[in-house]
Amino acid sequence: MIDGAAFRRHRLIARTELRRGWRKMSERRTQLAVLGFVGLMMAFPILLFVGLLHGLGADLRTGGDVAEFVATERVRSLVAMGWLGAASFVAIRTINYRGDPDAPAGLFTTVPIFDAVVGILLAEAAVVGTWIGIPLALFAGAFAVGAHAVAPVLALPVVVAAVLAWAVPLGFLVGIVLRHALLTVEPIARNKTAITIVAAIAYFGLLMSDALGAVMAAAFPLMAAVPVGWFADLLLVDVPTLGVAPLRILAAAALTVGVVPALVVVSARVAEAHWLADGVIEGDDESSADADAGASTSDRVADLLPSGVGRPTRSVVRTVVLRARRAPIQLAYVAYPLFGAFPLAQEIYVSGAIPAHVPWLVAGFVVWAAGSAFTLNVLGDQGATMPVALSAPRGGRHVVVGHAAAGALCALVPGAVLAALVGVLGPLGIVEAAGLAVVTALGVLGATLLATGIGVAFPRFGTVQVMNNREATAPSKSAFAVYSLLVLPFSLLAWLLISAGGSGWVAGAVGVSGVAVRAGAGVALLGWLGVAAWSFRYALDRVGNFTLD
């Protein structure tokens, strides 16, 4: 039984969690800017739906042609789908970071775990309600004005509260179970990085192939039978031409009273088992077998260096590769541009052909990733060992050369092969694909050298959140911006230098010969490589004279 004191504890915990979340969010200016931009981008679709719903309400009131999806059953399915979406959102947040509370020692020694879980659930409900509250209020208000009804507006808070009461405990329960498996079930915990990658690829594959949309379209009519969807009838009580079922509303309320407390209790029990359990893997520690595998990988990469390379540089290469092997989360930022490639991948899937511009974009991404992976934050990547590394005889030189060598060795052959393969599968011939592979290899070498000087000029020594609430030492925003701007012309130069169609198109537009265009692109590429060499030289000089405050 929850008494007044317990409810005050729940409310206090929820307020504390919300304050902590807002404080973390306010410290991430870039993330706030991105969210603000997304909000502006969503303004037009929201206003468009507001206009459509107002028109639908007016059609219902005047007896005009009404689309089939505004039938009562469709509205029930829509509410049930909203419940499923909210539960999925909470489950993802729980898996990523909400599954472990902040300051658990202090929390669990001052309040029962059940009270902590209830407080966290209230905070999650407030977060989800904040995200969906304004759009839903606008939608309901527009529909109510058009239909001359009050129920959509008056009943909306009740329906949202009921949906969240079902969704938040269920999502938290599913998320905490999956998080527990990822951390405590040995086969899963040992391979959680690979499992996460496979799951992400499968998810985006479903989106790209529209298989997920097909499944949801098939399940949509069936969702009307889910009890949580019956609360939709409250929104339609006084809407013209749409009938409601009072018994469904009463049944949904009765089920809510019985099911939601059970979900909360089960969530608390599972959360207690998870929070008090010992994980198989603590942080990024590895078993001896994993450590041996990582060491052998780094040794194989270092063995690719010429025989004249000294042991200190080889040691840096081994350390860089081993660090990436043991903690791949540190390189998660390299994959961020791939999220923007989703529409392109969907286009390729639908058309069954690779567009003409894709090989050049792939080459540009390979070159960009080669430099940003290991050499865009040479100083910051040293961490606590930086004083020792830089104070050793010629230590700074070994650090810079080792990072550049690691980036080139890891990306040179795979990047060139990938660019050539995409070119052959796409519109390029064998000769053009081979030329693209050669230019991509030159670009990889140039990018690794270019990034060293930029990273030394704009270092970052602190950690940032990169993914799943995990922190790593990533390059600074200034280094990213300058480096990306300098790498951006590479795809264009490669296109003009290799593609007969590209040089011919520019030649026709400018009024010069195609040979002159290719010669100009070649000179520009050599100039770009010269800038990369100068950047590398700057990094060597800067690191050699670097002083610690």
Coordinates of C-alpha atoms in Angstrom, one line a residue:
M1 CA 0.0 0.0 0.0
I2 CA 1.4 3.4 -1.0
D3 CA 0.8 6.0 1.7
G4 CA 1.4 9.7 1.6
A5 CA 5.0 9.5 2.8
A6 CA 5.8 6.9 0.1
F7 CA 4.2 9.0 -2.6
R8 CA 6.3 12.0 -1.5
R9 CA 9.4 9.9 -1.8
H10 CA 8.4 8.8 -5.3
R11 CA 7.8 12.4 -6.3
L12 CA 11.1 13.5 -4.8
I13 CA 13.0 10.8 -6.6
A14 CA 11.3 11.7 -9.9
R15 CA 12.1 15.4 -9.5
T16 CA 15.7 14.5 -8.7
E17 CA 16.0 12.3 -11.8
L18 CA 14.5 15.0 -14.0
R19 CA 16.8 17.7 -12.6
R20 CA 19.8 15.4 -13.2
G21 CA 18.7 14.7 -16.7
W22 CA 18.1 18.4 -17.5
R23 CA 21.5 19.3 -16.0
K24 CA 23.2 16.8 -18.2
M25 CA 21.3 17.9 -21.2
S26 CA 22.0 21.6 -20.6
E27 CA 25.8 20.9 -20.5
R28 CA 25.7 19.4 -24.0
R29 CA 25.3 22.5 -26.1
T30 CA 25.7 20.7 -29.4
Q31 CA 23.0 18.2 -28.5
L32 CA 20.6 21.0 -27.5
A33 CA 21.3 22.7 -30.9
V34 CA 20.6 19.5 -32.7
L35 CA 17.4 19.0 -30.8
G36 CA 16.4 22.6 -31.6
F37 CA 17.1 22.0 -35.3
V38 CA 15.0 18.8 -35.2
G39 CA 12.2 20.7 -33.6
L40 CA 12.2 23.3 -36.3
M41 CA 12.3 20.6 -39.0
M42 CA 9.3 18.9 -37.3
A43 CA 7.3 22.2 -37.1
F44 CA 6.0 22.0 -40.7
P45 CA 4.8 18.3 -40.6
I46 CA 3.1 19.0 -37.3
L47 CA 1.3 22.1 -38.7
L48 CA 0.4 20.0 -41.8
F49 CA -1.2 17.4 -39.6
V50 CA -3.0 20.1 -37.6
G51 CA -4.6 21.3 -40.8
L52 CA -5.6 17.8 -42.0
L53 CA -7.1 16.9 -38.6
H54 CA -9.1 20.2 -38.6
G55 CA -10.4 19.3 -42.0
L56 CA -11.3 15.8 -41.0
G57 CA -13.2 17.1 -38.0
A58 CA -15.1 19.5 -40.2
D59 CA -16.0 16.7 -42.6
L60 CA -17.4 14.6 -39.7
R61 CA -19.5 17.5 -38.5
T62 CA -20.9 18.4 -42.0
G63 CA -21.3 14.8 -43.3
G64 CA -18.7 15.2 -46.0
D65 CA -16.5 12.4 -47.4
V66 CA -14.5 11.0 -44.5
A67 CA -11.4 8.9 -44.9
E68 CA -11.8 5.3 -43.7
F69 CA -9.0 5.6 -41.1
V70 CA -11.0 7.9 -38.9
A71 CA -13.4 5.1 -38.0
T72 CA -13.5 4.2 -34.3
E73 CA -11.6 1.0 -34.8
R74 CA -8.8 2.9 -36.5
V75 CA -8.5 5.4 -33.7
R76 CA -8.3 2.5 -31.2
S77 CA -5.5 1.0 -33.3
L78 CA -3.7 4.4 -33.4
V79 CA -3.8 4.7 -29.6
A80 CA -2.6 1.2 -29.2
M81 CA 0.3 1.8 -31.7
G82 CA 1.2 4.9 -29.7
W83 CA 1.3 2.7 -26.6
L84 CA 3.7 0.3 -28.3
G85 CA 5.9 3.2 -29.6
A86 CA 6.1 4.7 -26.1
A87 CA 7.0 1.4 -24.6
S88 CA 9.7 0.8 -27.2
F89 CA 11.1 4.3 -26.5
V90 CA 11.3 3.7 -22.8
A91 CA 12.9 0.2 -23.4
I92 CA 15.6 1.7 -25.5
R93 CA 16.3 4.4 -23.0
T94 CA 16.5 1.8 -20.2
I95 CA 18.9 -0.4 -22.1
N96 CA 21.1 2.5 -23.0
Y97 CA 21.4 4.4 -19.6
R98 CA 18.2 4.5 -17.6
G99 CA 18.7 1.0 -16.4
D100 CA 21.2 2.1 -13.8
P101 CA 20.3 5.0 -11.6
D102 CA 22.8 7.8 -10.7
A103 CA 24.5 7.5 -7.3
P104 CA 23.0 4.0 -6.6
A105 CA 24.8 3.5 -3.3
G106 CA 23.2 6.6 -1.8
L107 CA 19.8 5.9 -3.3
F108 CA 19.5 2.3 -2.2
T109 CA 20.6 3.0 1.3
T110 CA 18.0 5.8 1.8
V111 CA 14.9 4.4 0.2
P112 CA 13.6 1.0 -0.7
I113 CA 14.3 -0.2 -4.2
F114 CA 10.6 -0.3 -5.0
D115 CA 10.3 3.5 -4.2
A116 CA 13.4 4.1 -6.4
V117 CA 11.8 2.2 -9.3
V118 CA 8.5 4.1 -9.0
G119 CA 10.3 7.4 -8.9
I120 CA 12.2 6.5 -12.0
L121 CA 9.0 5.4 -13.8
L122 CA 7.4 8.7 -12.9
A123 CA 10.4 10.6 -14.3
E124 CA 10.2 8.5 -17.5
A125 CA 6.5 9.2 -17.8
A126 CA 7.2 12.9 -17.5
V127 CA 9.9 12.8 -20.2
V128 CA 7.7 10.9 -22.7
G129 CA 4.7 13.1 -21.8
T130 CA 6.8 16.2 -22.5
W131 CA 7.9 14.9 -25.9
I132 CA 4.4 14.1 -27.1
G133 CA 2.3 16.5 -25.1
I134 CA 2.5 19.6 -27.3
P135 CA 2.0 17.8 -30.7
L136 CA -0.9 15.8 -29.3
A137 CA -2.5 18.9 -27.8
L138 CA -2.3 20.6 -31.1
F139 CA -3.8 17.6 -33.0
A140 CA -6.6 17.1 -30.5
G141 CA -7.4 20.8 -30.5
A142 CA -7.5 21.1 -34.3
F143 CA -9.7 18.0 -34.6
A144 CA -12.0 19.3 -31.8
V145 CA -12.4 22.7 -33.4
G146 CA -13.3 21.2 -36.7
A147 CA -15.8 18.7 -35.3
H148 CA -17.3 21.2 -32.8
A149 CA -16.5 18.7 -30.0
V150 CA -14.9 19.0 -26.6
A151 CA -14.2 15.4 -25.8
P152 CA -10.9 15.2 -27.8
V153 CA -9.5 18.1 -25.7
L154 CA -10.9 17.2 -22.3
A155 CA -10.2 13.5 -22.5
L156 CA -6.7 13.8 -24.0
P157 CA -4.9 14.1 -20.6
V158 CA -6.7 11.0 -19.3
V159 CA -5.9 9.0 -22.4
V160 CA -2.3 10.0 -22.4
A161 CA -1.9 9.2 -18.7
A162 CA -3.5 5.8 -19.2
V163 CA -1.3 5.0 -22.2
L164 CA 1.8 6.0 -20.3
A165 CA 0.7 4.0 -17.3
W166 CA 0.7 0.9 -19.5
A167 CA 3.7 1.8 -21.6
V168 CA 6.3 3.1 -19.1
P169 CA 6.4 0.1 -16.7
L170 CA 6.3 -2.4 -19.6
G171 CA 9.1 -0.6 -21.5
F172 CA 11.2 -0.4 -18.3
L173 CA 10.6 -4.1 -17.6
V174 CA 11.6 -5.2 -21.1
G175 CA 14.6 -2.8 -21.1
I176 CA 15.9 -3.9 -17.7
V177 CA 15.6 -7.6 -18.7
L178 CA 17.6 -7.0 -21.9
R179 CA 20.2 -4.9 -20.1
H180 CA 20.5 -7.6 -17.4
A181 CA 21.2 -10.2 -20.2
L182 CA 23.8 -7.9 -21.9
L183 CA 25.7 -7.5 -18.6
T184 CA 25.3 -10.8 -16.8
V185 CA 24.7 -13.6 -19.3
E186 CA 28.2 -14.6 -20.1
P187 CA 27.9 -15.5 -23.9
I188 CA 25.9 -12.3 -24.5
A189 CA 28.1 -10.1 -22.3
R190 CA 31.3 -11.3 -24.0
N191 CA 29.9 -10.5 -27.4
K192 CA 27.6 -7.5 -26.7
T193 CA 29.5 -5.2 -29.2
A194 CA 29.0 -7.7 -32.0
I195 CA 25.4 -8.2 -31.0
T196 CA 24.7 -4.5 -30.9
I197 CA 26.2 -4.1 -34.4
V198 CA 24.2 -7.0 -35.8
A199 CA 21.0 -5.6 -34.2
A200 CA 21.6 -2.1 -35.6
I201 CA 22.3 -3.5 -39.1
A202 CA 19.1 -5.7 -38.9
Y203 CA 17.0 -2.7 -37.7
F204 CA 18.2 -0.4 -40.5
G205 CA 17.8 -3.3 -43.0
L206 CA 14.2 -3.6 -42.0
L207 CA 13.7 0.1 -42.4
M208 CA 15.5 0.2 -45.7
S209 CA 13.5 -2.7 -47.2
D210 CA 10.2 -1.3 -45.7
A211 CA 9.7 -4.7 -44.1
L212 CA 9.0 -3.0 -40.8
G213 CA 6.4 -0.8 -42.4
A214 CA 4.8 -3.9 -43.9
V215 CA 4.6 -5.6 -40.6
M216 CA 3.2 -2.6 -38.8
A217 CA 0.6 -2.1 -41.6
A218 CA -0.5 -5.7 -41.2
A219 CA -0.6 -5.4 -37.4
F220 CA -2.4 -2.1 -37.4
P221 CA -6.0 -3.4 -37.7
L222 CA -5.3 -6.1 -35.0
M223 CA -4.1 -3.4 -32.5
A224 CA -7.7 -2.3 -32.1
A225 CA -8.3 -5.4 -29.9
V226 CA -5.5 -4.3 -27.4
P227 CA -7.3 -3.1 -24.2
V228 CA -5.1 0.0 -23.9
G229 CA -6.5 1.2 -27.3
W230 CA -10.0 1.2 -25.9
F231 CA -9.3 4.4 -24.1
A232 CA -9.6 6.0 -27.6
D233 CA -13.4 5.9 -27.2
L234 CA -13.1 8.7 -24.6
L235 CA -11.7 11.0 -27.3
L236 CA -14.8 10.3 -29.5
V237 CA -17.6 10.6 -27.0
D238 CA -19.2 13.7 -28.6
V239 CA -17.7 13.5 -32.1
P240 CA -20.3 13.3 -34.8
T241 CA -20.9 10.0 -36.7
L242 CA -18.4 8.0 -34.7
G243 CA -19.8 5.5 -32.2
V244 CA -18.2 4.6 -28.9
A245 CA -18.5 1.6 -26.6
P246 CA -18.8 2.6 -22.9
L247 CA -18.2 -1.0 -21.9
R248 CA -14.8 -1.0 -23.5
I249 CA -13.9 2.2 -21.6
L250 CA -14.9 0.6 -18.3
A251 CA -13.1 -2.6 -19.2
A252 CA -9.9 -0.8 -20.1
A253 CA -10.1 1.2 -16.8
A254 CA -10.6 -2.0 -14.8
L255 CA -7.7 -3.8 -16.5
T256 CA -5.5 -0.8 -15.9
V257 CA -6.2 -0.9 -12.2
G258 CA -5.1 -4.6 -12.2
V259 CA -2.3 -4.8 -14.8
V260 CA -0.4 -1.6 -14.1
P261 CA 0.4 -2.2 -10.4
A262 CA 1.5 -5.7 -11.3
L263 CA 3.8 -4.4 -14.0
V264 CA 5.3 -1.9 -11.5
V265 CA 5.9 -4.7 -8.9
V266 CA 7.5 -7.0 -11.4
S267 CA 9.6 -4.2 -12.7
A268 CA 10.8 -3.5 -9.2
R269 CA 11.7 -7.1 -8.5
V270 CA 13.6 -7.5 -11.8
A271 CA 15.4 -4.1 -11.3
E272 CA 16.4 -5.2 -7.8
A273 CA 17.9 -8.4 -9.2
H274 CA 19.7 -6.5 -11.9
W275 CA 21.1 -3.8 -9.7
L276 CA 22.4 -6.1 -7.0
A277 CA 23.9 -8.6 -9.5
D278 CA 27.5 -8.9 -10.4
G279 CA 28.2 -8.3 -14.1
V280 CA 30.3 -10.7 -16.1
I281 CA 32.3 -7.8 -17.6
E282 CA 33.2 -4.7 -15.6
G283 CA 33.7 -1.8 -18.0
D284 CA 35.8 -2.8 -20.9
D285 CA 37.8 -5.5 -19.2
E286 CA 38.4 -8.6 -21.3
S287 CA 39.1 -12.2 -20.7
S288 CA 42.6 -13.5 -21.3
A289 CA 41.5 -15.0 -24.6
D290 CA 40.1 -11.7 -25.8
A291 CA 43.2 -9.9 -24.6
D292 CA 45.4 -12.4 -26.5
A293 CA 43.2 -11.9 -29.6
G294 CA 43.6 -8.1 -29.4
A295 CA 47.3 -8.3 -28.9
S296 CA 47.7 -10.7 -31.9
T297 CA 45.7 -8.3 -34.1
S298 CA 47.8 -5.3 -33.1
D299 CA 51.0 -7.3 -33.7
R300 CA 49.9 -8.3 -37.2
V301 CA 49.2 -4.7 -38.0
A302 CA 52.5 -3.5 -36.6
D303 CA 54.3 -6.3 -38.7
L304 CA 53.1 -4.5 -41.8
L305 CA 55.4 -1.6 -41.2
P306 CA 58.7 -1.5 -43.1
S307 CA 61.7 -3.1 -41.4
G308 CA 63.4 0.2 -40.9
V309 CA 60.7 1.5 -38.5
G310 CA 61.9 1.6 -35.0
R311 CA 60.5 -0.2 -31.9
P312 CA 59.0 2.9 -30.3
T313 CA 56.9 3.7 -33.4
R314 CA 55.8 0.0 -33.6
S315 CA 54.9 0.1 -30.0
V316 CA 52.6 3.1 -30.6
V317 CA 51.0 1.4 -33.5
R318 CA 50.3 -1.7 -31.4
T319 CA 48.9 0.5 -28.6
V320 CA 46.6 2.4 -30.9
V321 CA 45.2 -0.7 -32.6
L322 CA 44.9 -2.6 -29.3
R323 CA 43.0 0.3 -27.7
A324 CA 40.6 0.3 -30.6
R325 CA 40.2 -3.4 -30.5
R326 CA 39.4 -3.4 -26.7
A327 CA 37.2 -0.3 -26.7
P328 CA 35.6 0.2 -30.1
I329 CA 33.1 2.6 -28.5
Q330 CA 35.9 5.2 -28.8
L331 CA 35.5 5.1 -32.6
A332 CA 31.7 5.3 -32.6
Y333 CA 31.8 8.9 -33.9
V334 CA 33.3 7.6 -37.2
A335 CA 30.0 5.9 -38.0
Y336 CA 27.8 9.0 -37.4
P337 CA 27.9 10.1 -41.1
L338 CA 26.4 6.7 -42.1
F339 CA 23.1 7.6 -40.5
G340 CA 22.7 10.2 -43.2
A341 CA 23.2 7.5 -45.8
F342 CA 20.0 5.8 -45.0
P343 CA 17.9 7.4 -47.7
L344 CA 20.6 6.6 -50.2
A345 CA 20.7 2.9 -49.1
Q346 CA 16.9 2.8 -49.4
E347 CA 17.1 4.2 -52.9
I348 CA 19.6 1.6 -53.9
Y349 CA 17.4 -1.2 -52.5
V350 CA 14.3 0.1 -54.3
S351 CA 16.0 0.7 -57.7
G352 CA 18.3 -2.3 -57.5
A353 CA 21.2 -0.2 -58.9
I354 CA 23.9 1.9 -57.5
P355 CA 23.6 5.5 -58.6
A356 CA 26.5 7.1 -60.4
H357 CA 27.6 9.4 -57.6
V358 CA 27.8 6.7 -54.9
P359 CA 31.3 5.4 -55.6
W360 CA 32.7 8.9 -55.2
L361 CA 30.8 9.4 -52.0
V362 CA 32.1 6.1 -50.6
A363 CA 35.7 7.1 -51.5
G364 CA 35.2 10.4 -49.7
F365 CA 33.8 8.7 -46.6
V366 CA 36.7 6.2 -46.5
V367 CA 39.2 9.0 -46.7
W368 CA 37.4 11.0 -44.1
A369 CA 37.1 8.0 -41.7
A370 CA 40.8 7.1 -42.2
G371 CA 42.0 10.4 -40.8
S372 CA 39.4 10.9 -38.1
A373 CA 39.7 7.4 -36.6
F374 CA 43.2 7.6 -35.1
T375 CA 45.0 10.8 -35.9
L376 CA 42.5 13.6 -35.3
N377 CA 43.2 13.8 -31.6
V378 CA 46.8 12.5 -31.1
L379 CA 47.4 14.3 -27.9
G380 CA 44.1 13.7 -26.2
D381 CA 44.2 9.9 -27.0
Q382 CA 47.3 9.6 -24.8
G383 CA 45.3 10.2 -21.7
A384 CA 47.2 9.9 -18.4
T385 CA 50.3 8.5 -20.3
M386 CA 50.8 11.8 -22.3
P387 CA 53.5 13.2 -19.9
V388 CA 55.5 10.0 -20.2
A389 CA 55.0 9.6 -23.9
L390 CA 56.0 13.2 -24.7
S391 CA 58.9 13.4 -22.3
A392 CA 60.7 10.3 -23.7
P393 CA 63.5 11.0 -26.2
R394 CA 61.8 11.8 -29.5
G395 CA 58.6 10.5 -27.9
G396 CA 56.4 13.1 -29.6
R397 CA 57.6 12.1 -33.0
H398 CA 57.0 8.5 -32.3
V399 CA 53.5 9.2 -31.1
V400 CA 52.5 11.2 -34.2
V401 CA 54.1 8.8 -36.7
G402 CA 52.6 5.8 -34.9
H403 CA 49.1 7.2 -35.0
A404 CA 49.4 8.1 -38.6
A405 CA 50.8 4.7 -39.5
A406 CA 48.0 2.9 -37.6
G407 CA 45.4 4.9 -39.5
A408 CA 47.0 4.3 -42.9
L409 CA 47.6 0.6 -42.3
C410 CA 44.0 -0.1 -41.0
A411 CA 42.3 1.9 -43.8
L412 CA 44.5 1.8 -46.9
V413 CA 43.8 -1.6 -48.4
P414 CA 40.2 -2.1 -47.1
G415 CA 39.2 1.5 -48.1
A416 CA 40.7 1.1 -51.6
V417 CA 39.1 -2.3 -52.1
L418 CA 35.7 -1.0 -50.9
A419 CA 35.7 2.0 -53.2
A420 CA 36.7 -0.2 -56.2
L421 CA 34.1 -2.8 -55.4
V422 CA 31.3 -0.2 -55.2
G423 CA 32.5 1.3 -58.4
V424 CA 32.5 -2.1 -60.2
L425 CA 29.1 -3.0 -58.9
G426 CA 27.9 0.5 -59.9
P427 CA 28.3 2.4 -63.1
L428 CA 32.2 2.4 -63.3
G429 CA 34.2 0.3 -65.6
I430 CA 37.2 -1.8 -64.6
V431 CA 39.7 0.9 -65.5
E432 CA 37.8 3.7 -63.7
A433 CA 37.3 1.5 -60.6
A434 CA 41.0 0.7 -60.5
G435 CA 41.8 4.4 -60.8
L436 CA 39.4 5.2 -58.0
A437 CA 41.1 2.6 -55.8
V438 CA 44.5 4.2 -56.4
V439 CA 43.2 7.7 -55.7
T440 CA 41.4 6.5 -52.6
A441 CA 44.7 5.0 -51.3
L442 CA 46.4 8.3 -51.9
G443 CA 43.5 10.0 -50.1
V444 CA 43.8 7.7 -47.1
L445 CA 47.5 8.5 -46.8
G446 CA 46.9 12.2 -47.2
A447 CA 44.0 12.2 -44.7
T448 CA 46.0 10.5 -42.0
L449 CA 48.7 13.1 -42.4
L450 CA 46.3 16.0 -42.6
A451 CA 44.4 15.0 -39.5
T452 CA 47.6 15.0 -37.3
G453 CA 48.2 18.7 -37.5
I454 CA 44.6 19.7 -37.1
G455 CA 44.2 17.4 -34.1
V456 CA 47.3 18.8 -32.5
A457 CA 46.1 22.4 -33.2
F458 CA 42.7 21.7 -31.7
P459 CA 43.1 18.9 -29.1
R460 CA 40.5 17.6 -26.6
F461 CA 41.7 16.1 -23.4
G462 CA 38.3 15.5 -21.7
T463 CA 35.7 12.8 -22.4
V464 CA 32.4 13.2 -24.1
Q465 CA 29.3 11.1 -24.5
V466 CA 29.5 9.2 -27.8
M467 CA 26.8 6.5 -27.6
N468 CA 24.6 4.7 -25.1
N469 CA 25.7 7.0 -22.3
R470 CA 29.3 5.8 -22.8
E471 CA 32.0 8.4 -22.6
A472 CA 35.2 8.5 -24.7
T473 CA 37.9 10.9 -25.7
A474 CA 36.7 12.1 -29.1
P475 CA 38.2 14.8 -31.3
S476 CA 37.1 18.4 -30.6
K477 CA 34.3 20.0 -32.6
S478 CA 36.8 22.5 -34.1
A479 CA 39.1 19.7 -35.3
F480 CA 36.1 17.9 -36.8
A481 CA 34.9 21.1 -38.6
V482 CA 38.3 22.1 -40.0
Y483 CA 39.2 18.5 -41.0
S484 CA 35.9 17.8 -42.7
L485 CA 36.0 21.1 -44.7
L486 CA 39.5 20.2 -46.0
V487 CA 38.5 16.6 -46.9
L488 CA 35.2 17.6 -48.5
P489 CA 36.8 18.4 -51.9
F490 CA 38.3 15.0 -52.3
S491 CA 35.3 13.3 -53.8
L492 CA 34.9 16.1 -56.4
L493 CA 38.6 16.0 -57.3
A494 CA 38.5 12.2 -57.7
W495 CA 35.4 12.5 -59.9
L496 CA 37.0 15.1 -62.2
L497 CA 40.3 13.2 -62.3
I498 CA 39.0 9.7 -63.1
S499 CA 35.5 9.9 -64.5
A500 CA 35.4 10.7 -68.3
G501 CA 31.8 11.9 -67.8
G502 CA 32.8 14.2 -65.0
S503 CA 35.7 15.9 -66.8
G504 CA 33.7 16.0 -70.0
W505 CA 30.7 17.7 -68.3
V506 CA 32.9 20.4 -66.7
A507 CA 34.8 20.9 -69.9
G508 CA 31.6 21.5 -71.8
A509 CA 30.3 23.9 -69.2
V510 CA 33.5 25.9 -68.9
G511 CA 34.7 25.7 -72.5
V512 CA 38.0 23.9 -72.1
S513 CA 39.2 20.4 -73.0
G514 CA 38.7 17.4 -70.8
V515 CA 42.4 16.9 -70.6
A516 CA 42.8 20.4 -69.1
V517 CA 40.1 19.6 -66.5
R518 CA 41.8 16.4 -65.5
A519 CA 45.2 18.2 -65.3
G520 CA 43.7 20.9 -63.1
A521 CA 42.1 18.2 -60.8
G522 CA 45.5 16.4 -60.6
V523 CA 47.3 19.6 -59.7
A524 CA 44.6 20.3 -57.0
L525 CA 45.0 16.8 -55.6
L526 CA 48.8 17.3 -55.4
G527 CA 48.2 20.6 -53.7
W528 CA 45.9 18.9 -51.2
L529 CA 48.5 16.2 -50.5
G530 CA 51.0 19.0 -50.0
V531 CA 48.8 20.6 -47.4
A532 CA 48.5 17.2 -45.7
A533 CA 52.3 16.9 -45.6
W534 CA 52.6 20.4 -44.2
S535 CA 50.0 19.5 -41.5
F536 CA 52.0 16.4 -40.6
R537 CA 55.2 18.5 -40.3
Y538 CA 53.4 21.0 -38.1
A539 CA 52.2 18.2 -35.8
L540 CA 55.8 16.9 -35.4
D541 CA 57.1 20.4 -34.6
R542 CA 54.1 21.2 -32.3
V543 CA 54.3 17.9 -30.3
G544 CA 58.1 18.2 -30.0
N545 CA 57.7 21.6 -28.3
F546 CA 54.5 20.8 -26.4
T547 CA 54.4 21.8 -22.7
L548 CA 52.0 20.7 -20.0
D549 CA 50.3 23.4 -17.9

